[in-house]
Tab-separated table of C-alpha atoms in Angstrom:
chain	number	residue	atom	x	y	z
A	21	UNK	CA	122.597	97.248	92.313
A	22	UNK	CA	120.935	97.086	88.718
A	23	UNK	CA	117.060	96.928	89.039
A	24	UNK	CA	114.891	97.668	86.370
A	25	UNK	CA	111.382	98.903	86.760
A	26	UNK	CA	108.453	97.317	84.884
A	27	UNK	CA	105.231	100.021	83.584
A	28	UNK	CA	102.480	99.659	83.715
A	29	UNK	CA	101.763	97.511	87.033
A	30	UNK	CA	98.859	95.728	85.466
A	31	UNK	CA	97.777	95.117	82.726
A	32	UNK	CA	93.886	93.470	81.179
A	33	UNK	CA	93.299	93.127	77.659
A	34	UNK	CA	90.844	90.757	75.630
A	35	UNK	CA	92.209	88.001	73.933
A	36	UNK	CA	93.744	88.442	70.292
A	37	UNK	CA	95.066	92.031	71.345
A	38	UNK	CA	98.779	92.976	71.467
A	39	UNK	CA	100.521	93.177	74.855
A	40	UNK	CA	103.230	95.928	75.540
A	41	UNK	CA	105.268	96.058	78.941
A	42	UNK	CA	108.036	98.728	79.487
A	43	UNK	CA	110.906	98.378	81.678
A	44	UNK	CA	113.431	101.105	82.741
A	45	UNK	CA	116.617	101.430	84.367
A	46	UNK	CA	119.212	103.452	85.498
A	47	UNK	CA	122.850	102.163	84.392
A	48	UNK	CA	124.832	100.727	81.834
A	49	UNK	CA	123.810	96.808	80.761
A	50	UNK	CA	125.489	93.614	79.181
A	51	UNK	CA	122.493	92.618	78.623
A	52	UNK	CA	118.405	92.526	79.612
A	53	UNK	CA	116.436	89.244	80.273
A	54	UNK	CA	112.542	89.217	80.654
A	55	UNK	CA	110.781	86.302	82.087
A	56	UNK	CA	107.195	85.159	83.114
A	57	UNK	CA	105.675	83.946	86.516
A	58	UNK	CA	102.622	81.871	86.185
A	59	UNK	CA	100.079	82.633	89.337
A	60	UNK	CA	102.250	81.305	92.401
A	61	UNK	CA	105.085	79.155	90.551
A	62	UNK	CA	108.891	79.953	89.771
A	63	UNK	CA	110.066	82.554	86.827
A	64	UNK	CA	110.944	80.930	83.018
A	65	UNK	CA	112.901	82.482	81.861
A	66	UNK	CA	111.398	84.035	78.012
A	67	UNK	CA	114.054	85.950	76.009
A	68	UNK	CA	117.796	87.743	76.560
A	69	UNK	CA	118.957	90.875	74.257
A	70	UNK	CA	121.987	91.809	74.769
A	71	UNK	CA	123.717	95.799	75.301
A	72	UNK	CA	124.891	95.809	71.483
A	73	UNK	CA	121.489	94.694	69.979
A	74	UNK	CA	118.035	96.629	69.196
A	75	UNK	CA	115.423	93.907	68.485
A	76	UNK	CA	114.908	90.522	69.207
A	77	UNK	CA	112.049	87.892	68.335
A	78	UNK	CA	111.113	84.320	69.632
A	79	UNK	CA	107.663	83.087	68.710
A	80	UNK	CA	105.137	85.964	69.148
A	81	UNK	CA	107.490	87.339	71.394
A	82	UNK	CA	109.113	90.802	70.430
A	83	UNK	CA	111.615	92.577	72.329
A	84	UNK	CA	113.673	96.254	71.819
A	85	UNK	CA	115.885	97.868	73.240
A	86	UNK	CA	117.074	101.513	73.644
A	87	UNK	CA	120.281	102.064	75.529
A	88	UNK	CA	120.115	105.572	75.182
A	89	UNK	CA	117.165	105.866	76.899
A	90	UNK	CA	117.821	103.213	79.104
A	91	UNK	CA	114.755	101.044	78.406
A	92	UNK	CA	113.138	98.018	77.380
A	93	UNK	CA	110.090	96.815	75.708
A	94	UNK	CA	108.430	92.706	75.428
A	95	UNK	CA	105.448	92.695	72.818
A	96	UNK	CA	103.230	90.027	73.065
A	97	UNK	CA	101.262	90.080	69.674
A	98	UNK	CA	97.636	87.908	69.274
A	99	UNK	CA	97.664	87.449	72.943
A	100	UNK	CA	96.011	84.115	74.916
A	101	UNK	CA	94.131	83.944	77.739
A	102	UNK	CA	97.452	80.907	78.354
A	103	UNK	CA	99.622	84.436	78.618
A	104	UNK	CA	97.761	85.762	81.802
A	105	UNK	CA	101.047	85.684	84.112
A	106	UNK	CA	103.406	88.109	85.690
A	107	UNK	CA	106.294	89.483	83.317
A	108	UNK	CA	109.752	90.536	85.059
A	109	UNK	CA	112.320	92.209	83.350
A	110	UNK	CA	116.061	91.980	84.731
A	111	UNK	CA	118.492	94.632	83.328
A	112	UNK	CA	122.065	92.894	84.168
A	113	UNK	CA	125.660	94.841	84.161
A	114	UNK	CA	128.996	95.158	85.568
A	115	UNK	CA	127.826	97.339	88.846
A	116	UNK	CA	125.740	94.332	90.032
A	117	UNK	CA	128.336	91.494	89.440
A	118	UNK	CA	126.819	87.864	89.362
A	119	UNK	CA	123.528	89.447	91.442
A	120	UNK	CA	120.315	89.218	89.103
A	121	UNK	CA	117.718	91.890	90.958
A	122	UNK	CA	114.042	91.608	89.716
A	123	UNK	CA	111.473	94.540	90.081
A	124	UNK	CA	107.881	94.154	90.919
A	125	UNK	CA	106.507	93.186	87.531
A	126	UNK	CA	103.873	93.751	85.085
A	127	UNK	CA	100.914	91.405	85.925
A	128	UNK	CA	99.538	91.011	82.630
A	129	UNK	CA	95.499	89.997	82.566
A	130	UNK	CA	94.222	87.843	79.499
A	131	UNK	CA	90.369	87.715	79.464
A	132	UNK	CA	88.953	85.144	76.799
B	24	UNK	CA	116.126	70.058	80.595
B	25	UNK	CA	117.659	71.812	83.882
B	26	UNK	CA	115.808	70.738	86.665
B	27	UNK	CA	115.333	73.314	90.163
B	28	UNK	CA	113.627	71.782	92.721
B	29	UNK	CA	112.320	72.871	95.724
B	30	UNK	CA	112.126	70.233	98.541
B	31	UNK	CA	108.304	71.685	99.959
B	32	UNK	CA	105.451	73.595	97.815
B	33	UNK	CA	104.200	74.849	101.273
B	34	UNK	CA	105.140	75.066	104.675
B	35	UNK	CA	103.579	76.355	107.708
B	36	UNK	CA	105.600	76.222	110.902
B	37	UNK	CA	105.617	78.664	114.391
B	38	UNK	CA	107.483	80.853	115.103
B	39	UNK	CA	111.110	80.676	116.781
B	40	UNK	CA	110.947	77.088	115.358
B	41	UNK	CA	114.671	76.728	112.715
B	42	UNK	CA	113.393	76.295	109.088
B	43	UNK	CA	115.265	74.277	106.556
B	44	UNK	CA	114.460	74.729	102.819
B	45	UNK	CA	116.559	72.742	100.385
B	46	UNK	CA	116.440	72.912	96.373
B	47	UNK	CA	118.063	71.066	94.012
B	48	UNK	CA	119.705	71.792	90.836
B	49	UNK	CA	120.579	68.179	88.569
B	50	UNK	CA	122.641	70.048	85.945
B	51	UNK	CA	126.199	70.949	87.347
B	52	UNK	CA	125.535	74.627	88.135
B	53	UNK	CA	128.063	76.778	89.881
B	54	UNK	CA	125.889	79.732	90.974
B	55	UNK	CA	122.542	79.169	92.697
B	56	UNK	CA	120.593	81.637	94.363
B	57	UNK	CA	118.032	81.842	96.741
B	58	UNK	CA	114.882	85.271	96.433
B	59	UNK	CA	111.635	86.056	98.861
B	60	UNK	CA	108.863	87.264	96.663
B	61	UNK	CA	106.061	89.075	98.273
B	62	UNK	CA	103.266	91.440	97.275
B	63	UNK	CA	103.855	94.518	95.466
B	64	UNK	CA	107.935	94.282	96.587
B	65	UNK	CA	108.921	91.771	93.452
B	66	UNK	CA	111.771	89.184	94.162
B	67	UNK	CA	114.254	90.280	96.570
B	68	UNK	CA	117.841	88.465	96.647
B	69	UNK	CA	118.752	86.929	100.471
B	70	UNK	CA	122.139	84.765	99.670
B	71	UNK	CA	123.570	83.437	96.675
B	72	UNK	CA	126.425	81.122	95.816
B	73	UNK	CA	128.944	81.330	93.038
B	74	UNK	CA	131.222	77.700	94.154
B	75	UNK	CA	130.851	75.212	96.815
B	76	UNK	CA	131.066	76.186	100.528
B	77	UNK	CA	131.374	79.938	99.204
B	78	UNK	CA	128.417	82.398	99.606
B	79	UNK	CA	127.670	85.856	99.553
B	80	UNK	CA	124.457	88.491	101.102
B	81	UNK	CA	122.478	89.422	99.063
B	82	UNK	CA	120.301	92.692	99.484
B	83	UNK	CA	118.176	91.057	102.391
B	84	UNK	CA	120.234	88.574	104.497
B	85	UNK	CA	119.511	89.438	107.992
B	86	UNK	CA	117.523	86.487	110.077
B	87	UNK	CA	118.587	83.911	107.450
B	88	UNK	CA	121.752	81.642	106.655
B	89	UNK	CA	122.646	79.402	103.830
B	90	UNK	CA	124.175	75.911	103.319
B	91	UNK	CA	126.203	74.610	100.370
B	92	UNK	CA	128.231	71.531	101.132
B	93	UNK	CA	127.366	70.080	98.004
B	94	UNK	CA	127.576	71.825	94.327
B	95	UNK	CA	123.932	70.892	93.392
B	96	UNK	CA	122.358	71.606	96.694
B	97	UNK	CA	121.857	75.211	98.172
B	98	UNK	CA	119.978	75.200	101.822
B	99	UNK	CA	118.445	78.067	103.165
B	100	UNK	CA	117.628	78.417	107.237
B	101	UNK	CA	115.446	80.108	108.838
B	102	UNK	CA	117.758	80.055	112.489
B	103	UNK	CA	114.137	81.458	114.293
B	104	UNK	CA	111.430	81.700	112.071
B	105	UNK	CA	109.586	84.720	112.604
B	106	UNK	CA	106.173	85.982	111.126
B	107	UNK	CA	107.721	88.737	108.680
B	108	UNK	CA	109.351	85.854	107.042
B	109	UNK	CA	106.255	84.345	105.520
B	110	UNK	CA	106.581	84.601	101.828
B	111	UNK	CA	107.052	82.697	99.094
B	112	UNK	CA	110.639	81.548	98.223
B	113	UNK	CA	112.325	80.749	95.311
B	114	UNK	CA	115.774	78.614	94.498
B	115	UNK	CA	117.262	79.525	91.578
B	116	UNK	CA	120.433	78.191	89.650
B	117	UNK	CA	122.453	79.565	86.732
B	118	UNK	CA	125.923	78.228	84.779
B	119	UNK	CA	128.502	80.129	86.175
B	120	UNK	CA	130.262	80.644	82.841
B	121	UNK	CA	131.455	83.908	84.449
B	122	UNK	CA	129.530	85.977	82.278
B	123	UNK	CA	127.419	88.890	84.058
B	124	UNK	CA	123.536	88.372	83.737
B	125	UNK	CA	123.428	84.708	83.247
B	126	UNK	CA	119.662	83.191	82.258
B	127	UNK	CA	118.502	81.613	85.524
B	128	UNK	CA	116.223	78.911	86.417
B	129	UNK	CA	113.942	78.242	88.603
B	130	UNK	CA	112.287	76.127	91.111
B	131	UNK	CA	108.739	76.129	91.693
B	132	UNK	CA	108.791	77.973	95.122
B	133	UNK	CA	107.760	76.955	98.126
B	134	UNK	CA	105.304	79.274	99.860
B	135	UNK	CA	106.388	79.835	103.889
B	136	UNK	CA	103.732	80.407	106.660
B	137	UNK	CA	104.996	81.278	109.876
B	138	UNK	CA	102.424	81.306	112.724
């Protein structure tokens, strides 16, 4: 099944800073979603690129996308302390059929 | 706004007892979905859903079952709770347009002790 692979594990910046999180995987997409777990709640659901597109934005949000090299990046520019979560990226395609498989995440560490 | 919901934030319960957890979707979804999360292992699928009454394993099935009599309600059982099932759990629903990788939603989980 399709499970992508978020680097690093953790992550601890300062407030203001940028925020990169990588994800990799090993087939062909349709399309990559990332989404954010606040500390013990459900996943949101953040931002969805799709196989035939390179960069997508939403709010200080900034995702790529490299299907050659089969990965993923979210951006998080002028971080909050509010951002302090756990980020999941889910690489979707044919081989896993209506199945969306998360990896362990990036937990991401906002100090004000 | 789609609304998951879980029927319990917590639960404790001993073991061999059976374990019900319900969730809720209020927006006509065909596919809902039900993961364990635990430590360091991310969110692992046990069943999903795609129609009524129709289900399918997902990568961790064994010691649980699933219930879906109605379209917006997905049940998940616990048929003799054991301790390696504490964990937190997490309902989650999508369209069902058809299209592969779907944005899901979800519930707010509902964190499992088993003693």
């Amino acid at each position: 099944s399709q499970q992508g692979e978020e680097d690093p594990q953790a992550l601890s910046i300062q407030e203001g800073e940028n925020a990169t999180m990588n994800c990799s995987y090993k087939t062909s997409i349709n399309n990559l979603q990332w989404y954010r777990q606040n500390s013990g709640r459900g996943l949101v659901h953040l931002i969805l690129i799709r196989s035939n597109e390179r960069e997508k934005h939403s709010g200080r949000l900034r995702v790529t996308l490299d299907t050659s090299k089969k990965s993923s990046s979210l951006l998080i520019t002028a971080s909050r302390a509010a951002d302090t979560a756990s980020y999941f990226c889910a690489p979707t395609g044919q081989t896993g059929g209506f199945k969306t498989i998360f990896g362990a995440g990036t937990r991401l560490f906002v100090k004000a | 706004d789609v609304k998951v919901t879980q029927s319990s934030r917590y639960l404790v319960k001993r073991t061999g007892e059976k374990v019900f957890l319900e969730c809720v979707q209020d927006m006509d979804h065909e596919n809902m979905f039900w993961y364990r999360q635990d430590p360091g292992l991310g969110l692992r699928l046990i069943y999903f859903s795609y129609d009524v009454k129709m289900k399918e394993k997902g990568d961790i099935p064994e010691g649980y079952s699933v219930s879906r009599e109605k379209k917006e309600r997905f049940s998940l059982i616990l048929e003799s709770a054991s301790t390696n099932q504490t964990s937190m759990y997490l309902c989650a629903s999508s369209p069902g347009t058809g299209v592969v990788g779907e944005k899901l939603f979800f519930g707010s989980g509902t964190q499992l002790s088993v003693l």
